Coordinates of C-alpha atoms and ligand atoms in Angstrom, one line a residue:
X1 CA -85.8 84.3 19.4
X2 CA -88.7 84.1 17.0
X3 CA -88.4 81.5 14.3
X4 CA -89.4 84.1 11.7
X5 CA -85.9 85.5 11.5
X6 CA -83.7 84.4 8.6
X7 CA -80.5 82.4 8.9
X8 CA -78.2 85.5 8.6
X9 CA -80.0 87.2 11.4
X10 CA -80.1 84.1 13.7
X11 CA -76.4 83.3 13.2
X12 CA -75.7 86.8 14.8
X13 CA -78.4 86.9 17.4
X14 CA -79.9 83.5 18.4
X15 CA -79.1 82.6 22.0
X16 CA -77.5 85.9 22.9
X17 CA -79.0 89.0 24.6
X18 CA -77.3 92.0 26.2
X19 CA -75.8 90.9 29.5
X20 CA -78.5 91.5 32.2
X21 CA -76.0 92.6 34.8
X22 CA -73.8 95.0 32.7
X23 CA -75.6 95.6 29.4
X24 CA -72.5 94.2 27.6
X25 CA -73.6 93.8 24.0
X26 CA -71.3 91.0 23.1
X27 CA -71.8 87.7 25.0
X28 CA -69.3 87.9 28.0
X29 CA -66.9 85.0 28.6
X30 CA -68.3 83.8 31.9
X31 CA -65.0 82.5 33.2
X32 CA -66.3 80.9 36.3
X33 CA -66.5 77.4 37.7
X34 CA -69.4 77.8 40.1
X35 CA -72.6 79.9 40.6
X36 CA -73.9 81.2 44.0
X37 CA -77.2 79.7 45.1
X38 CA -79.9 82.1 46.3
X39 CA -80.5 79.9 49.3
X40 CA -80.6 76.2 50.3
X41 CA -84.0 75.6 48.7
X42 CA -82.8 77.0 45.4
X43 CA -79.7 74.7 45.6
X44 CA -81.9 71.7 46.3
X45 CA -84.3 72.5 43.4
X46 CA -81.4 72.8 41.0
X47 CA -79.9 69.5 42.1
X48 CA -83.3 67.8 41.8
X49 CA -83.7 69.2 38.2
X50 CA -86.9 70.9 39.4
X51 CA -85.5 74.2 38.4
X52 CA -83.2 75.0 35.5
X53 CA -80.1 77.1 36.4
X54 CA -76.4 77.2 36.8
X55 CA -74.6 75.0 39.3
X56 CA -71.2 74.2 38.1
X57 CA -69.5 74.7 34.7
X58 CA -68.9 71.0 34.0
X59 CA -72.7 71.0 33.5
X60 CA -73.6 74.4 32.2
X61 CA -72.1 77.8 31.7
X62 CA -73.8 81.0 30.3
X63 CA -71.3 81.5 27.4
X64 CA -71.5 77.9 26.4
X65 CA -75.3 77.9 26.7
X66 CA -75.5 80.9 24.3
X67 CA -73.6 78.9 21.7
X68 CA -75.7 75.8 22.3
X69 CA -78.9 77.8 21.8
X70 CA -77.5 79.4 18.6
X71 CA -76.5 76.0 17.1
X72 CA -79.9 74.5 18.1
X73 CA -81.7 77.4 16.4
X74 CA -79.6 77.2 13.2
X75 CA -80.2 73.5 12.9
X76 CA -83.9 73.8 13.7
X77 CA -83.6 71.6 16.8
X78 CA -85.2 71.7 20.3
X79 CA -82.0 71.7 22.2
X80 CA -78.3 71.3 22.0
X81 CA -75.3 70.4 24.1
X82 CA -71.8 71.6 23.5
X83 CA -68.8 69.3 24.1
X84 CA -65.0 69.6 24.2
X85 CA -64.5 68.3 20.6
X86 CA -66.4 66.7 17.7
X87 CA -65.2 63.3 18.8
X88 CA -66.5 63.9 22.3
X89 CA -69.8 64.9 20.8
X90 CA -70.0 61.6 19.0
X91 CA -69.5 59.6 22.2
X92 CA -71.9 61.9 24.1
X93 CA -74.5 61.4 21.3
X94 CA -74.4 57.6 21.6
X95 CA -74.1 57.5 25.4
X96 CA -77.9 57.8 26.2
X97 CA -78.7 55.2 23.5
X98 CA -76.2 52.5 24.0
X99 CA -75.2 49.8 26.5
X100 CA -72.9 46.7 26.4
X101 CA -73.8 44.5 23.5
X102 CA -75.6 47.2 21.6
X103 CA -74.5 48.3 18.1
X104 CA -74.8 51.2 15.6
X105 CA -75.1 50.9 11.9
X106 CA -72.8 53.4 10.2
X107 CA -71.9 54.6 6.8
X108 CA -68.6 53.5 5.3
X109 CA -68.0 57.1 4.2
X110 CA -66.9 58.8 7.4
X111 CA -64.1 61.0 8.7
X112 CA -61.0 58.8 9.3
X113 CA -61.0 59.5 13.0
X114 CA -64.6 58.5 13.2
X115 CA -63.9 55.2 11.5
X116 CA -61.2 54.5 14.1
X117 CA -63.4 55.6 17.0
X118 CA -66.3 53.4 15.8
X119 CA -64.3 50.4 14.6
X120 CA -61.8 50.2 17.6
X121 CA -62.4 52.4 20.6
X122 CA -66.1 52.0 21.3
X123 CA -65.5 48.3 21.6
X124 CA -64.1 49.0 25.1
X125 CA -67.5 50.1 26.2
X126 CA -69.0 46.8 24.8
X127 CA -70.5 48.8 21.8
X128 CA -69.9 48.0 18.2
X129 CA -70.4 49.4 14.7
X130 CA -71.5 47.8 11.5
X131 CA -70.2 49.6 8.4
X132 CA -72.4 49.7 5.4
X133 CA -72.7 51.6 2.1
X134 CA -75.7 53.8 2.9
X135 CA -76.6 54.1 -0.8
X136 CA -77.5 50.4 -0.6
X137 CA -80.7 50.8 1.3
X138 CA -81.4 47.1 1.4
X139 CA -78.0 46.4 2.9
X140 CA -78.6 49.2 5.4
X141 CA -81.9 47.6 6.4
X142 CA -80.4 44.1 6.6
X143 CA -77.6 45.3 8.9
X144 CA -80.1 46.4 11.6
X145 CA -80.7 43.9 14.3
X146 CA -82.4 43.8 17.7
X147 CA -79.4 45.3 19.4
X148 CA -79.1 48.2 17.0
X149 CA -79.7 51.6 18.7
X150 CA -78.9 54.1 16.0
X151 CA -77.9 54.8 12.4
X152 CA -75.0 57.2 11.8
X153 CA -73.8 59.0 8.7
X154 CA -72.3 62.3 7.5
X155 CA -74.3 64.7 5.3
X156 CA -71.4 65.8 3.1
X157 CA -68.9 63.1 3.7
X158 CA -65.3 63.8 4.6
X159 CA -63.2 63.4 2.4
X160 CA -64.7 61.7 -0.7
X161 CA -66.9 64.3 -2.5
X162 CA -69.9 62.3 -1.5
X163 CA -73.3 63.5 -0.3
X164 CA -75.8 61.4 1.6
X165 CA -79.4 61.0 0.7
X166 CA -80.6 61.8 4.2
X167 CA -84.4 61.4 3.5
X168 CA -83.8 57.9 2.2
X169 CA -81.6 56.8 5.1
X170 CA -84.1 58.5 7.6
X171 CA -86.9 56.4 6.1
X172 CA -85.0 53.2 6.9
X173 CA -84.3 54.5 10.4
X174 CA -88.0 55.4 10.9
X175 CA -89.2 51.9 9.8
X176 CA -86.8 50.3 12.3
X177 CA -87.8 52.7 15.1
X178 CA -84.3 54.0 15.4
X179 CA -82.8 57.5 15.6
X180 CA -80.7 58.7 12.7
X181 CA -77.6 60.7 13.8
X182 CA -76.1 62.9 11.1
X183 CA -72.6 64.4 11.4
X184 CA -73.3 67.8 9.7
X185 CA -69.7 69.2 10.2
X186 CA -68.8 69.5 6.5
X187 CA -72.1 70.9 5.3
X188 CA -73.0 73.2 8.2
X189 CA -76.7 74.1 8.7
X190 CA -76.3 76.7 6.0
X191 CA -76.0 74.0 3.3
X192 CA -78.0 71.3 4.9
X193 CA -80.4 71.0 7.8
X194 CA -80.6 67.2 8.5
X195 CA -83.4 67.5 11.1
X196 CA -85.7 68.9 8.4
X197 CA -84.8 65.9 6.2
X198 CA -85.8 63.3 8.9
X199 CA -82.7 63.0 11.2
X200 CA -83.2 62.8 14.9
X201 CA -79.8 64.1 16.1
X202 CA -77.1 66.2 14.5
X203 CA -73.5 66.1 15.7
X204 CA -70.9 68.7 14.9
X205 CA -67.2 69.2 15.1
X206 CA -67.5 73.0 15.8
X207 CA -63.7 73.0 15.3
X208 CA -64.4 73.3 11.6
X209 CA -66.7 75.7 9.7
X210 CA -68.8 76.8 12.7
X211 CA -65.8 78.4 14.3
X212 CA -64.2 78.8 10.9
X213 CA -60.9 80.4 12.0
X214 CA -58.9 77.4 13.2
X215 CA -58.6 78.4 16.9
X216 CA -60.4 75.9 19.1
X217 CA -61.7 72.4 19.2
X218 CA -65.4 71.8 20.1
X219 CA -68.4 69.8 19.3
X220 CA -72.2 69.9 19.6
X221 CA -75.2 67.6 19.6
X222 CA -78.5 68.9 18.5
X223 CA -81.8 67.1 19.2
X224 CA -84.9 67.4 17.0
X225 CA -87.1 66.7 20.1
X226 CA -89.3 64.6 17.9
X227 CA -88.2 61.0 18.6
X228 CA -90.4 58.9 20.9
X229 CA -87.8 57.4 23.3
X230 CA -90.5 55.4 25.2
X231 CA -92.2 53.6 22.3
X232 CA -89.9 50.6 21.9
X233 CA -88.4 50.0 25.3
X234 CA -85.0 50.2 23.6
X235 CA -83.9 53.4 25.3
X236 CA -84.2 52.8 29.0
X237 CA -81.8 55.6 29.9
X238 CA -84.4 58.0 28.6
X239 CA -87.7 56.1 29.3
X240 CA -87.0 54.3 32.6
X241 CA -86.5 55.7 36.2
X242 CA -83.0 57.2 36.7
X243 CA -81.7 56.1 40.1
X244 CA -79.3 59.1 40.4
X245 CA -82.3 61.5 40.3
X246 CA -84.7 59.7 42.7
X247 CA -86.3 57.6 39.9
X248 CA -87.0 60.5 37.6
X249 CA -88.0 59.5 34.0
X250 CA -86.3 61.9 31.5
X251 CA -88.7 61.3 28.6
X252 CA -91.9 61.5 30.7
X253 CA -90.6 64.6 32.7
X254 CA -88.9 66.7 30.0
X255 CA -90.7 65.6 26.8
X256 CA -89.0 67.0 23.7
X257 CA -86.0 68.2 25.9
X258 CA -85.5 64.8 27.4
X259 CA -82.4 63.9 25.3
X260 CA -80.8 67.4 25.9
X261 CA -81.4 67.4 29.6
X262 CA -80.1 63.8 29.9
X263 CA -77.0 64.8 28.0
X264 CA -76.3 67.6 30.5
X265 CA -77.5 66.0 33.8
X266 CA -76.0 62.6 33.2
X267 CA -73.7 62.9 30.1
X268 CA -71.7 66.0 31.0
X269 CA -72.0 65.4 34.7
X270 CA -70.4 61.9 34.5
X271 CA -68.3 61.9 31.3
X272 CA -67.1 65.5 31.7
X273 CA -66.5 66.2 28.1
X274 CA -67.4 69.9 28.6
X275 CA -66.7 72.8 26.3
X276 CA -65.0 75.7 28.1
X277 CA -66.3 79.3 28.0
X278 CA -63.2 80.6 26.2
X279 CA -63.7 78.0 23.5
X280 CA -67.4 78.8 23.2
X281 CA -66.4 82.5 22.8
X282 CA -64.2 81.8 19.8
X283 CA -67.0 79.7 18.2
X284 CA -69.6 82.4 18.9
X285 CA -67.3 84.9 17.1
X286 CA -66.9 82.6 14.1
X287 CA -70.5 81.5 13.8
X288 CA -71.7 85.2 13.3
X289 CA -70.3 85.0 9.7
X290 CA -71.1 81.4 8.9
X291 CA -73.3 82.0 5.9
X292 CA -70.9 84.7 4.4
X293 CA -68.0 82.3 4.7
X294 CA -69.9 79.3 3.4
X295 CA -71.1 81.2 0.3
X296 CA -67.5 82.1 -0.6
X297 CA -66.1 78.6 0.3
X298 CA -68.6 77.0 -2.0
X299 CA -68.1 79.5 -4.9
X300 CA -64.3 79.1 -4.6
X301 CA -64.6 75.3 -4.4
X302 CA -66.6 75.2 -7.6
X303 CA -64.1 77.3 -9.5
X304 CA -61.1 75.3 -8.3
X305 CA -62.8 72.0 -9.0
X306 CA -63.7 73.0 -12.5
X307 CA -60.1 74.2 -13.2
X308 CA -58.6 71.0 -11.8
X309 CA -60.9 68.8 -13.8
X310 CA -59.7 70.3 -17.0
X311 CA -56.0 70.0 -16.1
X312 CA -54.2 67.1 -17.8
X313 CA -52.0 66.5 -14.7
X314 CA -55.1 65.5 -12.7
X315 CA -56.8 62.1 -13.2
X316 CA -60.1 63.0 -11.7
X317 CA -61.9 65.3 -9.2
X318 CA -64.5 64.0 -6.8
X319 CA -66.7 67.0 -6.1
X320 CA -70.5 66.6 -5.9
X321 CA -70.8 70.2 -7.4
X322 CA -69.4 69.0 -10.7
X323 CA -71.8 67.6 -13.4
X324 CA -69.3 64.7 -13.8
X325 CA -70.0 63.5 -10.2
X326 CA -72.4 60.6 -9.7
X327 CA -73.8 62.6 -6.8
X328 CA -74.4 65.8 -8.7
X329 CA -78.2 65.3 -9.1
X330 CA -78.6 64.3 -5.4
X331 CA -76.5 67.3 -4.4
X332 CA -78.7 69.7 -6.4
X333 CA -81.8 68.3 -4.9
X334 CA -80.8 68.0 -1.2
X335 CA -77.9 70.6 -1.0
X336 CA -79.2 73.3 -3.3
X337 CA -76.8 76.0 -2.0
X338 CA -73.8 74.0 -2.9
X339 CA -71.9 70.7 -2.2
X340 CA -69.5 72.2 0.3
X341 CA -65.8 73.1 -0.1
X342 CA -64.1 69.8 0.6
X343 CA -63.2 67.5 -2.2
X344 CA -60.5 65.1 -3.4
X345 CA -58.5 64.9 -6.6
X346 CA -56.2 62.2 -8.0
X347 CA -52.8 63.3 -9.2
X348 CA -51.0 61.6 -12.1
X349 CA -48.0 60.0 -10.5
X350 CA -49.8 58.5 -7.5
X351 CA -48.5 58.5 -3.9
X352 CA -45.1 60.1 -4.7
X353 CA -46.6 62.9 -6.8
X354 CA -49.2 63.6 -4.0
X355 CA -46.5 63.9 -1.4
X356 CA -44.5 66.3 -3.7
X357 CA -47.6 68.3 -4.4
X358 CA -48.3 68.8 -0.7
X359 CA -44.7 69.9 -0.1
X360 CA -44.7 72.3 -3.0
X361 CA -47.7 74.4 -2.2
X362 CA -47.1 77.8 -0.8
X363 CA -50.6 79.3 0.0
X364 CA -52.2 76.1 1.0
X365 CA -51.3 74.8 4.5
X366 CA -50.6 71.1 5.0
X367 CA -52.6 70.3 8.1
X368 CA -55.0 67.8 9.6
X369 CA -57.9 70.1 9.7
X370 CA -60.7 71.4 7.4
X371 CA -63.2 74.2 7.4
X372 CA -60.7 77.0 8.1
X373 CA -60.8 80.4 6.2
X374 CA -57.4 79.3 4.8
X375 CA -57.1 76.8 2.0
X376 CA -55.8 73.5 3.4
X377 CA -54.6 70.3 1.9
X378 CA -53.8 66.8 3.2
X379 CA -52.7 63.5 1.7
X380 CA -55.1 61.4 3.7
X381 CA -53.5 58.0 2.9
X382 CA -50.2 59.0 4.6
X383 CA -51.9 60.9 7.5
X384 CA -55.5 60.9 8.7
X385 CA -56.4 57.6 7.1
X386 CA -53.1 55.8 7.6
X387 CA -54.5 53.7 10.4
X388 CA -57.0 52.2 7.9
X389 CA -56.5 49.3 5.6
X390 CA -56.2 50.1 1.9
X391 CA -59.7 48.8 1.3
X392 CA -61.0 51.1 4.1
X393 CA -59.0 54.0 2.6
X394 CA -60.6 53.4 -0.8
X395 CA -64.1 53.1 0.7
X396 CA -63.6 56.4 2.4
X397 CA -62.4 58.1 -0.8
X398 CA -58.8 58.4 0.5
X399 CA -56.9 56.2 -1.9
X400 CA -53.0 56.6 -2.1
X401 CA -53.1 58.7 -5.3
X402 CA -55.6 61.2 -3.9
X403 CA -55.3 64.4 -2.0
X404 CA -58.0 66.2 -0.1
X405 CA -58.5 70.0 -0.2
X406 CA -60.5 72.3 2.0
X407 CA -61.0 75.3 -0.1
X408 CA -60.7 78.6 1.8
X409 CA -62.1 82.1 1.3
X410 CA -59.1 83.6 -0.4
X411 CA -59.1 84.9 -4.0
X412 CA -59.9 81.9 -6.2
X413 CA -57.3 83.0 -8.7
X414 CA -54.6 82.8 -6.0
X415 CA -55.7 79.4 -4.9
X416 CA -55.6 78.2 -8.5
X417 CA -52.2 79.7 -9.2
X418 CA -50.7 78.0 -6.2
X419 CA -52.1 74.6 -7.3
X420 CA -50.8 75.2 -10.8
X421 CA -47.2 75.8 -9.7
X422 CA -47.2 72.9 -7.3
X423 CA -48.7 70.5 -9.8
X424 CA -45.9 71.5 -12.2
X425 CA -43.3 70.5 -9.6
X426 CA -45.2 67.3 -8.5
X427 CA -45.5 65.9 -12.0
X428 CA -42.3 67.2 -13.6
Ligands
PLP1 C1 -63.0 66.9 12.5 C2 -64.2 66.1 12.4 C3 -64.6 65.3 13.4 C4 -63.9 65.2 14.8 O1 -64.0 66.5 15.4 P1 -62.9 67.0 16.4 O2 -63.4 68.4 16.8 O3 -61.6 67.0 15.7 O4 -62.9 66.0 17.6 C5 -65.8 64.5 13.2 N1 -66.4 64.5 12.1 C6 -66.0 65.2 11.0 C7 -66.8 65.2 9.8 C8 -64.9 66.1 11.1 O5 -64.5 66.8 10.1

């Protein structure tokens, strides 16, 4: 698909073409585990990575491949791999880079589940994470050591109304010769294209806005294809001979597709965190309307945030789209189409009032999800962030007196009316 098409065209067409066997216009759900080889030579060439083709759906599947190509195109990357969830994508993204004793330097402002994954679970692989405030570029630089293999942050951070200065963080990563990985779940490529701002890899929870309808979990990793994996000797999985493929060197052999091919041929083959074709289908359906939905999400978020900020029952609103936000100027510069549709606000009355608010809403759903067409709310301190210490909660923008909303695409007036009646009950 030519790069000259605009975003709205690519979100409908990239990666898909009428089915060559039947002419089916919509991408079929290739509900198959395996693919028949033409002959023994064809099978051998596929297994040796000398020819690209379908072998077994743990590795590749045509429906999933159409989605991967579409996401890669929308992000402006060379290649992409889809995974079973956003969390799977994060492990898969780190897997080619890491080894026992290696670490990543990560933002303190991350999705609660990611904080847990990075501070607890990855230790079992012998990996570790150092959490730093990525606005403090000196601290970021100081946290990098000889065992660091990547920097990780979110573009629009969930949940705190924070936006990252990706070009500034990318500069630090470049100087250290490290890849920058950006979780672009909350922004989506319609609001932010991290690879254009200097990131090496983008990860997504496709569960959220890319699917947009709250039906399936999924994840993706997109590679810029621009990082030199051989320059430093720090990424032997990509630069050194791979014993499982007769000593093939991924970077030397596949160039800008090295990381993507490694993620399929080693990552999906051996970790098995594969997206299924039915899941890919739901995400392909959703992604066709991504820009239309995001435009409405952002417009509604702005209206609701402005209304809440003026309400005396609300202490403060953290939304980078508001002029009162310390990140307003940064958002205007780096996220000119809008600062997303996720933000938090503090309710007078603290923890108790927040719980009552959540229970009193009628249109909003109280769920541990975001990026649905429906308006969603969660009290992070008692749910998604309850595993964290209070200091970690505050650092992540999830203090006990704060609720997080994911503003949907309903009528803004209806969203506001629902908040109005629930705030009345919560602060009575
Ligand atoms: C939801 C989410 C994840 C995790 O994705 P799953 O699909 O739930 O595994 C990671 N990062 C962000 C920003 C998210 O919102």
